[in-house]
mmCIF file with all atom_site columns, C-alpha atoms in Angstrom:
data_model
loop_
_atom_site.group_PDB
_atom_site.id
_atom_site.type_symbol
_atom_site.label_atom_id
_atom_site.label_alt_id
_atom_site.label_comp_id
_atom_site.label_asym_id
_atom_site.label_entity_id
_atom_site.label_seq_id
_atom_site.pdbx_PDB_ins_code
_atom_site.Cartn_x
_atom_site.Cartn_y
_atom_site.Cartn_z
_atom_site.occupancy
_atom_site.B_iso_or_equiv
_atom_site.pdbx_formal_charge
_atom_site.auth_seq_id
_atom_site.auth_comp_id
_atom_site.auth_asym_id
_atom_site.auth_atom_id
_atom_site.pdbx_PDB_model_num
ATOM 1   C CA . MET A 1 1   ? 20.231 -160.430 -49.447 1.00 52.00 ? 1209 MET A CA 1
ATOM 2   C CA . ALA A 1 2   ? 23.955 -160.285 -48.799 1.00 60.00 ? 1210 ALA A CA 1
ATOM 3   C CA . ALA A 1 3   ? 25.249 -157.306 -46.853 1.00 70.00 ? 1211 ALA A CA 1
ATOM 4   C CA . LEU A 1 4   ? 28.561 -155.973 -48.112 1.00 74.00 ? 1212 LEU A CA 1
ATOM 5   C CA . GLU A 1 5   ? 31.059 -153.483 -46.683 1.00 80.00 ? 1213 GLU A CA 1
ATOM 6   C CA . THR A 1 6   ? 32.838 -150.866 -48.735 1.00 82.00 ? 1214 THR A CA 1
ATOM 7   C CA . PRO A 1 7   ? 36.620 -151.101 -49.242 1.00 81.00 ? 1215 PRO A CA 1
ATOM 8   C CA . VAL A 1 8   ? 39.113 -148.769 -47.578 1.00 81.00 ? 1216 VAL A CA 1
ATOM 9   C CA . CYS A 1 9   ? 39.400 -145.234 -48.977 1.00 91.00 ? 1217 CYS A CA 1
ATOM 10  C CA . GLU A 1 10  ? 42.053 -144.809 -51.651 1.00 94.00 ? 1218 GLU A CA 1
ATOM 11  C CA . PHE A 1 11  ? 43.029 -141.232 -50.790 1.00 96.00 ? 1219 PHE A CA 1
ATOM 12  C CA . GLY A 1 12  ? 43.435 -138.960 -53.799 1.00 97.00 ? 1220 GLY A CA 1
ATOM 13  C CA . SER A 1 13  ? 41.789 -141.260 -56.367 1.00 97.00 ? 1221 SER A CA 1
ATOM 14  C CA . PRO A 1 14  ? 40.127 -139.034 -58.981 1.00 98.00 ? 1222 PRO A CA 1
ATOM 15  C CA . ALA A 1 15  ? 36.338 -138.841 -59.276 1.00 98.00 ? 1223 ALA A CA 1
ATOM 16  C CA . PRO A 1 16  ? 35.320 -140.469 -62.565 1.00 98.00 ? 1224 PRO A CA 1
ATOM 17  C CA . ASP A 1 17  ? 33.263 -138.218 -64.799 1.00 98.00 ? 1225 ASP A CA 1
ATOM 18  C CA . PHE A 1 18  ? 29.736 -139.224 -65.783 1.00 98.00 ? 1226 PHE A CA 1
ATOM 19  C CA . SER A 1 19  ? 26.838 -138.042 -67.890 1.00 98.00 ? 1227 SER A CA 1
ATOM 20  C CA . LEU A 1 20  ? 23.541 -139.460 -66.619 1.00 98.00 ? 1228 LEU A CA 1
ATOM 21  C CA . VAL A 1 21  ? 19.862 -138.604 -66.838 1.00 98.00 ? 1229 VAL A CA 1
ATOM 22  C CA . GLY A 1 22  ? 18.286 -137.351 -63.635 1.00 98.00 ? 1230 GLY A CA 1
ATOM 23  C CA . VAL A 1 23  ? 14.742 -137.785 -62.406 1.00 98.00 ? 1231 VAL A CA 1
ATOM 24  C CA . ASP A 1 24  ? 14.253 -134.133 -63.446 1.00 98.00 ? 1232 ASP A CA 1
ATOM 25  C CA . GLY A 1 25  ? 14.874 -135.111 -67.097 1.00 98.00 ? 1233 GLY A CA 1
ATOM 26  C CA . LYS A 1 26  ? 18.180 -133.215 -67.276 1.00 98.00 ? 1234 LYS A CA 1
ATOM 27  C CA . VAL A 1 27  ? 21.543 -134.772 -68.104 1.00 98.00 ? 1235 VAL A CA 1
ATOM 28  C CA . TRP A 1 28  ? 23.963 -134.302 -65.198 1.00 98.00 ? 1236 TRP A CA 1
ATOM 29  C CA . THR A 1 29  ? 27.763 -134.488 -65.203 1.00 98.00 ? 1237 THR A CA 1
ATOM 30  C CA . ARG A 1 30  ? 30.183 -134.795 -62.316 1.00 98.00 ? 1238 ARG A CA 1
ATOM 31  C CA . ASP A 1 31  ? 31.210 -131.155 -62.654 1.00 98.00 ? 1239 ASP A CA 1
ATOM 32  C CA . ALA A 1 32  ? 27.602 -129.939 -62.699 1.00 98.00 ? 1240 ALA A CA 1
ATOM 33  C CA . CYS A 1 33  ? 27.059 -131.686 -59.339 1.00 98.00 ? 1241 CYS A CA 1
ATOM 34  C CA . LYS A 1 34  ? 30.298 -130.513 -57.703 1.00 98.00 ? 1242 LYS A CA 1
ATOM 35  C CA . GLY A 1 35  ? 30.309 -127.799 -55.081 1.00 98.00 ? 1243 GLY A CA 1
ATOM 36  C CA . GLU A 1 36  ? 33.015 -125.174 -54.579 1.00 98.00 ? 1244 GLU A CA 1
ATOM 37  C CA . ARG A 1 37  ? 34.610 -127.264 -51.800 1.00 98.00 ? 1245 ARG A CA 1
ATOM 38  C CA . GLY A 1 38  ? 33.877 -130.793 -52.918 1.00 98.00 ? 1246 GLY A CA 1
ATOM 39  C CA . LEU A 1 39  ? 31.485 -133.465 -54.055 1.00 98.00 ? 1247 LEU A CA 1
ATOM 40  C CA . LEU A 1 40  ? 29.598 -136.262 -52.333 1.00 98.00 ? 1248 LEU A CA 1
ATOM 41  C CA . VAL A 1 41  ? 28.664 -139.116 -54.680 1.00 98.00 ? 1249 VAL A CA 1
ATOM 42  C CA . MET A 1 42  ? 26.142 -141.546 -53.191 1.00 98.00 ? 1250 MET A CA 1
ATOM 43  C CA . PHE A 1 43  ? 25.078 -144.854 -54.686 1.00 98.00 ? 1251 PHE A CA 1
ATOM 44  C CA . ILE A 1 44  ? 21.585 -145.510 -53.363 1.00 98.00 ? 1252 ILE A CA 1
ATOM 45  C CA . CYS A 1 45  ? 18.353 -147.128 -54.527 1.00 98.00 ? 1253 CYS A CA 1
ATOM 46  C CA . ASN A 1 46  ? 14.692 -147.225 -53.575 1.00 97.00 ? 1254 ASN A CA 1
ATOM 47  C CA . HIS A 1 47  ? 14.277 -150.771 -52.251 1.00 96.00 ? 1255 HIS A CA 1
ATOM 48  C CA . CYS A 1 48  ? 17.297 -151.393 -50.002 1.00 96.00 ? 1256 CYS A CA 1
ATOM 49  C CA . PRO A 1 49  ? 16.494 -151.545 -46.257 1.00 95.00 ? 1257 PRO A CA 1
ATOM 50  C CA . PHE A 1 50  ? 19.922 -150.067 -45.429 1.00 96.00 ? 1258 PHE A CA 1
ATOM 51  C CA . VAL A 1 51  ? 19.095 -146.995 -47.557 1.00 97.00 ? 1259 VAL A CA 1
ATOM 52  C CA . LYS A 1 52  ? 15.543 -146.745 -46.222 1.00 96.00 ? 1260 LYS A CA 1
ATOM 53  C CA . ALA A 1 53  ? 16.932 -146.709 -42.676 1.00 96.00 ? 1261 ALA A CA 1
ATOM 54  C CA . VAL A 1 54  ? 18.998 -143.575 -43.358 1.00 97.00 ? 1262 VAL A CA 1
ATOM 55  C CA . ARG A 1 55  ? 17.097 -141.718 -46.089 1.00 97.00 ? 1263 ARG A CA 1
ATOM 56  C CA . PRO A 1 56  ? 16.004 -138.812 -43.851 1.00 97.00 ? 1264 PRO A CA 1
ATOM 57  C CA . ARG A 1 57  ? 19.587 -138.475 -42.588 1.00 97.00 ? 1265 ARG A CA 1
ATOM 58  C CA . ILE A 1 58  ? 20.996 -138.527 -46.132 1.00 98.00 ? 1266 ILE A CA 1
ATOM 59  C CA . LEU A 1 59  ? 18.663 -135.654 -47.021 1.00 98.00 ? 1267 LEU A CA 1
ATOM 60  C CA . ARG A 1 60  ? 19.561 -133.742 -43.841 1.00 98.00 ? 1268 ARG A CA 1
ATOM 61  C CA . ASP A 1 61  ? 23.299 -134.198 -44.384 1.00 98.00 ? 1269 ASP A CA 1
ATOM 62  C CA . ALA A 1 62  ? 23.150 -133.202 -48.060 1.00 98.00 ? 1270 ALA A CA 1
ATOM 63  C CA . ARG A 1 63  ? 21.296 -130.005 -47.133 1.00 98.00 ? 1271 ARG A CA 1
ATOM 64  C CA . ASP A 1 64  ? 23.780 -129.243 -44.355 1.00 98.00 ? 1272 ASP A CA 1
ATOM 65  C CA . LEU A 1 65  ? 26.763 -129.975 -46.613 1.00 98.00 ? 1273 LEU A CA 1
ATOM 66  C CA . ALA A 1 66  ? 25.451 -127.653 -49.343 1.00 98.00 ? 1274 ALA A CA 1
ATOM 67  C CA . SER A 1 67  ? 25.892 -124.744 -46.935 1.00 98.00 ? 1275 SER A CA 1
ATOM 68  C CA . LEU A 1 68  ? 29.567 -125.775 -46.590 1.00 98.00 ? 1276 LEU A CA 1
ATOM 69  C CA . GLY A 1 69  ? 30.139 -125.761 -50.364 1.00 98.00 ? 1277 GLY A CA 1
ATOM 70  C CA . ILE A 1 70  ? 29.821 -129.520 -50.869 1.00 98.00 ? 1278 ILE A CA 1
ATOM 71  C CA . GLY A 1 71  ? 27.643 -130.614 -53.786 1.00 98.00 ? 1279 GLY A CA 1
ATOM 72  C CA . SER A 1 72  ? 25.830 -133.937 -53.588 1.00 98.00 ? 1280 SER A CA 1
ATOM 73  C CA . VAL A 1 73  ? 24.496 -136.407 -56.132 1.00 98.00 ? 1281 VAL A CA 1
ATOM 74  C CA . ALA A 1 74  ? 22.745 -139.762 -55.779 1.00 98.00 ? 1282 ALA A CA 1
ATOM 75  C CA . ILE A 1 75  ? 23.138 -142.467 -58.414 1.00 98.00 ? 1283 ILE A CA 1
ATOM 76  C CA . MET A 1 76  ? 20.961 -145.567 -58.780 1.00 98.00 ? 1284 MET A CA 1
ATOM 77  C CA . SER A 1 77  ? 22.781 -148.392 -60.579 1.00 98.00 ? 1285 SER A CA 1
ATOM 78  C CA . ASN A 1 78  ? 20.661 -151.474 -59.826 1.00 98.00 ? 1286 ASN A CA 1
ATOM 79  C CA . ASP A 1 79  ? 19.163 -153.753 -62.460 1.00 97.00 ? 1287 ASP A CA 1
ATOM 80  C CA . THR A 1 80  ? 15.644 -152.308 -62.737 1.00 97.00 ? 1288 THR A CA 1
ATOM 81  C CA . GLU A 1 81  ? 14.241 -155.335 -64.552 1.00 95.00 ? 1289 GLU A CA 1
ATOM 82  C CA . ASP A 1 82  ? 14.905 -157.612 -61.603 1.00 95.00 ? 1290 ASP A CA 1
ATOM 83  C CA . TYR A 1 83  ? 14.224 -154.822 -59.071 1.00 96.00 ? 1291 TYR A CA 1
ATOM 84  C CA . PRO A 1 84  ? 11.223 -152.843 -60.410 1.00 97.00 ? 1292 PRO A CA 1
ATOM 85  C CA . GLU A 1 85  ? 10.957 -150.823 -57.176 1.00 97.00 ? 1293 GLU A CA 1
ATOM 86  C CA . ASP A 1 86  ? 14.141 -149.106 -58.427 1.00 98.00 ? 1294 ASP A CA 1
ATOM 87  C CA . SER A 1 87  ? 12.618 -148.168 -61.825 1.00 98.00 ? 1295 SER A CA 1
ATOM 88  C CA . PHE A 1 88  ? 13.124 -144.661 -63.195 1.00 98.00 ? 1296 PHE A CA 1
ATOM 89  C CA . GLU A 1 89  ? 9.435  -143.855 -62.564 1.00 98.00 ? 1297 GLU A CA 1
ATOM 90  C CA . ASN A 1 90  ? 9.749  -144.993 -58.948 1.00 98.00 ? 1298 ASN A CA 1
ATOM 91  C CA . MET A 1 91  ? 12.980 -142.994 -58.606 1.00 98.00 ? 1299 MET A CA 1
ATOM 92  C CA . GLN A 1 92  ? 11.089 -139.910 -59.836 1.00 98.00 ? 1300 GLN A CA 1
ATOM 93  C CA . ARG A 1 93  ? 8.226  -140.544 -57.410 1.00 98.00 ? 1301 ARG A CA 1
ATOM 94  C CA . MET A 1 94  ? 10.510 -141.040 -54.413 1.00 97.00 ? 1302 MET A CA 1
ATOM 95  C CA . ALA A 1 95  ? 12.664 -137.980 -55.202 1.00 98.00 ? 1303 ALA A CA 1
ATOM 96  C CA . ALA A 1 96  ? 9.531  -135.834 -55.527 1.00 98.00 ? 1304 ALA A CA 1
ATOM 97  C CA . ASP A 1 97  ? 7.828  -137.261 -52.418 1.00 97.00 ? 1305 ASP A CA 1
ATOM 98  C CA . LEU A 1 98  ? 10.929 -136.721 -50.273 1.00 97.00 ? 1306 LEU A CA 1
ATOM 99  C CA . ASP A 1 99  ? 12.019 -133.457 -51.955 1.00 97.00 ? 1307 ASP A CA 1
ATOM 100 C CA . PHE A 1 100 ? 15.544 -134.614 -52.758 1.00 98.00 ? 1308 PHE A CA 1
ATOM 101 C CA . PRO A 1 101 ? 17.946 -131.634 -52.468 1.00 98.00 ? 1309 PRO A CA 1
ATOM 102 C CA . PHE A 1 102 ? 20.348 -133.195 -55.006 1.00 98.00 ? 1310 PHE A CA 1
ATOM 103 C CA . PRO A 1 103 ? 20.148 -134.783 -58.470 1.00 98.00 ? 1311 PRO A CA 1
ATOM 104 C CA . TYR A 1 104 ? 19.021 -138.438 -58.462 1.00 98.00 ? 1312 TYR A CA 1
ATOM 105 C CA . LEU A 1 105 ? 20.487 -140.154 -61.516 1.00 98.00 ? 1313 LEU A CA 1
ATOM 106 C CA . LEU A 1 106 ? 19.929 -143.456 -63.300 1.00 98.00 ? 1314 LEU A CA 1
ATOM 107 C CA . ASP A 1 107 ? 23.057 -145.444 -64.209 1.00 98.00 ? 1315 ASP A CA 1
ATOM 108 C CA . GLU A 1 108 ? 21.257 -147.773 -66.615 1.00 97.00 ? 1316 GLU A CA 1
ATOM 109 C CA . THR A 1 109 ? 24.429 -149.316 -68.084 1.00 98.00 ? 1317 THR A CA 1
ATOM 110 C CA . GLN A 1 110 ? 26.015 -149.651 -64.623 1.00 98.00 ? 1318 GLN A CA 1
ATOM 111 C CA . ASP A 1 111 ? 29.221 -148.207 -66.108 1.00 98.00 ? 1319 ASP A CA 1
ATOM 112 C CA . VAL A 1 112 ? 29.368 -145.397 -63.547 1.00 98.00 ? 1320 VAL A CA 1
ATOM 113 C CA . ALA A 1 113 ? 29.065 -147.802 -60.601 1.00 98.00 ? 1321 ALA A CA 1
ATOM 114 C CA . ARG A 1 114 ? 31.896 -149.849 -62.097 1.00 98.00 ? 1322 ARG A CA 1
ATOM 115 C CA . ALA A 1 115 ? 34.048 -146.755 -62.685 1.00 98.00 ? 1323 ALA A CA 1
ATOM 116 C CA . TYR A 1 116 ? 33.650 -145.716 -59.040 1.00 98.00 ? 1324 TYR A CA 1
ATOM 117 C CA . GLY A 1 117 ? 34.014 -149.241 -57.696 1.00 97.00 ? 1325 GLY A CA 1
ATOM 118 C CA . ALA A 1 118 ? 30.649 -149.047 -55.933 1.00 97.00 ? 1326 ALA A CA 1
ATOM 119 C CA . VAL A 1 119 ? 29.737 -152.270 -54.180 1.00 95.00 ? 1327 VAL A CA 1
ATOM 120 C CA . CYS A 1 120 ? 26.630 -151.604 -52.134 1.00 95.00 ? 1328 CYS A CA 1
ATOM 121 C CA . THR A 1 121 ? 23.744 -149.291 -51.324 1.00 97.00 ? 1329 THR A CA 1
ATOM 122 C CA . PRO A 1 122 ? 24.400 -146.976 -49.672 1.00 97.00 ? 1330 PRO A CA 1
ATOM 123 C CA . ASP A 1 123 ? 27.975 -146.388 -50.833 1.00 97.00 ? 1331 ASP A CA 1
ATOM 124 C CA . PHE A 1 124 ? 29.427 -142.917 -50.173 1.00 98.00 ? 1332 PHE A CA 1
ATOM 125 C CA . PHE A 1 125 ? 32.366 -141.293 -51.979 1.00 98.00 ? 1333 PHE A CA 1
ATOM 126 C CA . GLY A 1 126 ? 33.547 -137.951 -50.590 1.00 98.00 ? 1334 GLY A CA 1
ATOM 127 C CA . TYR A 1 127 ? 35.783 -135.783 -52.774 1.00 98.00 ? 1335 TYR A CA 1
ATOM 128 C CA . ASN A 1 128 ? 37.621 -132.543 -52.070 1.00 98.00 ? 1336 ASN A CA 1
ATOM 129 C CA . ALA A 1 129 ? 37.610 -129.420 -54.264 1.00 98.00 ? 1337 ALA A CA 1
ATOM 130 C CA . ASP A 1 130 ? 40.230 -131.020 -56.536 1.00 98.00 ? 1338 ASP A CA 1
ATOM 131 C CA . LEU A 1 131 ? 37.976 -134.103 -56.917 1.00 98.00 ? 1339 LEU A CA 1
ATOM 132 C CA . GLY A 1 132 ? 40.406 -136.345 -55.041 1.00 98.00 ? 1340 GLY A CA 1
ATOM 133 C CA . LEU A 1 133 ? 38.786 -139.072 -52.923 1.00 98.00 ? 1341 LEU A CA 1
ATOM 134 C CA . GLN A 1 134 ? 38.968 -138.336 -49.203 1.00 98.00 ? 1342 GLN A CA 1
ATOM 135 C CA . TYR A 1 135 ? 36.113 -140.376 -47.698 1.00 98.00 ? 1343 TYR A CA 1
ATOM 136 C CA . ARG A 1 136 ? 34.697 -143.857 -48.305 1.00 97.00 ? 1344 ARG A CA 1
ATOM 137 C CA . GLY A 1 137 ? 32.815 -144.580 -45.124 1.00 96.00 ? 1345 GLY A CA 1
ATOM 138 C CA . ARG A 1 138 ? 29.447 -144.859 -43.497 1.00 97.00 ? 1346 ARG A CA 1
ATOM 139 C CA . LEU A 1 139 ? 26.766 -142.243 -42.891 1.00 97.00 ? 1347 LEU A CA 1
ATOM 140 C CA . ASP A 1 140 ? 26.525 -143.175 -39.208 1.00 97.00 ? 1348 ASP A CA 1
ATOM 141 C CA . GLU A 1 141 ? 26.183 -146.340 -37.171 1.00 95.00 ? 1349 GLU A CA 1
ATOM 142 C CA . SER A 1 142 ? 22.801 -147.231 -38.724 1.00 95.00 ? 1350 SER A CA 1
ATOM 143 C CA . ARG A 1 143 ? 22.551 -150.574 -40.465 1.00 92.00 ? 1351 ARG A CA 1
ATOM 144 C CA . ARG A 1 144 ? 19.214 -152.178 -41.446 1.00 90.00 ? 1352 ARG A CA 1
ATOM 145 C CA . GLU A 1 145 ? 17.675 -150.191 -38.603 1.00 93.00 ? 1353 GLU A CA 1
ATOM 146 C CA . THR A 1 146 ? 18.056 -146.484 -37.989 1.00 94.00 ? 1354 THR A CA 1
ATOM 147 C CA . ALA A 1 147 ? 20.577 -145.753 -35.245 1.00 93.00 ? 1355 ALA A CA 1
ATOM 148 C CA . PRO A 1 148 ? 19.314 -143.741 -32.264 1.00 95.00 ? 1356 PRO A CA 1
ATOM 149 C CA . GLU A 1 149 ? 19.146 -139.958 -32.525 1.00 93.00 ? 1357 GLU A CA 1
ATOM 150 C CA . GLY A 1 150 ? 22.327 -138.223 -31.466 1.00 93.00 ? 1358 GLY A CA 1
ATOM 151 C CA . VAL A 1 151 ? 24.838 -140.742 -32.855 1.00 96.00 ? 1359 VAL A CA 1
ATOM 152 C CA . ARG A 1 152 ? 27.970 -139.370 -34.489 1.00 96.00 ? 1360 ARG A CA 1
ATOM 153 C CA . ARG A 1 153 ? 27.343 -138.120 -38.029 1.00 98.00 ? 1361 ARG A CA 1
ATOM 154 C CA . ASP A 1 154 ? 30.407 -139.822 -39.580 1.00 97.00 ? 1362 ASP A CA 1
ATOM 155 C CA . LEU A 1 155 ? 29.716 -138.756 -43.179 1.00 98.00 ? 1363 LEU A CA 1
ATOM 156 C CA . TYR A 1 156 ? 28.797 -135.181 -42.296 1.00 98.00 ? 1364 TYR A CA 1
ATOM 157 C CA . GLU A 1 157 ? 31.803 -134.719 -39.990 1.00 98.00 ? 1365 GLU A CA 1
ATOM 158 C CA . ALA A 1 158 ? 34.187 -136.183 -42.606 1.00 98.00 ? 1366 ALA A CA 1
ATOM 159 C CA . MET A 1 159 ? 32.792 -133.992 -45.390 1.00 98.00 ? 1367 MET A CA 1
ATOM 160 C CA . LYS A 1 160 ? 32.898 -130.927 -43.131 1.00 98.00 ? 1368 LYS A CA 1
ATOM 161 C CA . GLN A 1 161 ? 36.583 -131.646 -42.489 1.00 98.00 ? 1369 GLN A CA 1
ATOM 162 C CA . ILE A 1 162 ? 37.144 -132.052 -46.245 1.00 98.00 ? 1370 ILE A CA 1
ATOM 163 C CA . ALA A 1 163 ? 35.400 -128.726 -46.919 1.00 98.00 ? 1371 ALA A CA 1
ATOM 164 C CA . GLU A 1 164 ? 37.608 -126.999 -44.329 1.00 98.00 ? 1372 GLU A CA 1
ATOM 165 C CA . THR A 1 165 ? 40.975 -128.694 -44.962 1.00 98.00 ? 1373 THR A CA 1
ATOM 166 C CA . GLY A 1 166 ? 40.764 -130.625 -48.246 1.00 98.00 ? 1374 GLY A CA 1
ATOM 167 C CA . ARG A 1 167 ? 41.607 -133.839 -46.374 1.00 98.00 ? 1375 ARG A CA 1
ATOM 168 C CA . GLY A 1 168 ? 39.397 -136.597 -45.004 1.00 97.00 ? 1376 GLY A CA 1
ATOM 169 C CA . PRO A 1 169 ? 39.844 -138.358 -41.669 1.00 97.00 ? 1377 PRO A CA 1
ATOM 170 C CA . ALA A 1 170 ? 42.542 -141.037 -41.464 1.00 95.00 ? 1378 ALA A CA 1
ATOM 171 C CA . GLU A 1 171 ? 40.171 -143.385 -39.629 1.00 94.00 ? 1379 GLU A CA 1
ATOM 172 C CA . GLN A 1 172 ? 37.010 -144.328 -41.519 1.00 96.00 ? 1380 GLN A CA 1
ATOM 173 C CA . ILE A 1 173 ? 34.384 -146.968 -40.776 1.00 95.00 ? 1381 ILE A CA 1
ATOM 174 C CA . PRO A 1 174 ? 33.106 -148.689 -43.943 1.00 95.00 ? 1382 PRO A CA 1
ATOM 175 C CA . SER A 1 175 ? 29.541 -148.287 -45.128 1.00 94.00 ? 1383 SER A CA 1
ATOM 176 C CA . MET A 1 176 ? 27.423 -151.426 -45.169 1.00 93.00 ? 1384 MET A CA 1
ATOM 177 C CA . GLY A 1 177 ? 24.458 -152.229 -47.374 1.00 94.00 ? 1385 GLY A CA 1
ATOM 178 C CA . CYS A 1 178 ? 22.841 -154.436 -49.974 1.00 95.00 ? 1386 CYS A CA 1
ATOM 179 C CA . SER A 1 179 ? 24.999 -155.403 -52.920 1.00 95.00 ? 1387 SER A CA 1
ATOM 180 C CA . ILE A 1 180 ? 24.604 -153.497 -56.165 1.00 97.00 ? 1388 ILE A CA 1
ATOM 181 C CA . LYS A 1 181 ? 22.166 -155.556 -58.241 1.00 96.00 ? 1389 LYS A CA 1
ATOM 182 C CA . TRP A 1 182 ? 24.298 -156.219 -61.326 1.00 97.00 ? 1390 TRP A CA 1
ATOM 183 C CA . LYS A 1 183 ? 22.699 -157.196 -64.608 1.00 95.00 ? 1391 LYS A CA 1
ATOM 184 C CA . ALA A 1 184 ? 23.320 -160.757 -65.777 1.00 89.00 ? 1392 ALA A CA 1
ATOM 185 C CA . GLY A 1 185 ? 25.920 -161.186 -68.497 1.00 70.00 ? 1393 GLY A CA 1
#
């Protein structure tokens, strides 16, 4: 399983729109997920050890960011035929078991992952109120293993800054994770 790093943030790039089915059965768009002060788009999945290592922290940060006016959404773009742990039914089960505080959406065609330029899970895209990209970095220093308690909350701190100023930090450390599992052809 190759570990990939996300590219450098292209400040101001617009958030592509989407219309995807969530585990709740509703169709979600970018604007329906957006908060008053911004939007966090996360590409995650069920099976990736990098995601598993930070899942509780993703949930914590999304809850904390909601109080700052940042909406969050998680999108699963992997090939579910080759990775059945990431199936829609398993997405529904995991979101219910962990009480996801954000929509968890299936990108079956993988078009949304391509539009965003997502490369790995987890891959975080932080947008300001005008839906301009301001953050493309890591959650914290966790990798395949959860980092110790008390480490800097890179994603949370960046999104808090975006909520307060509309701008992300100039220095960002890339996220690292498993590659998106693209469909053949």
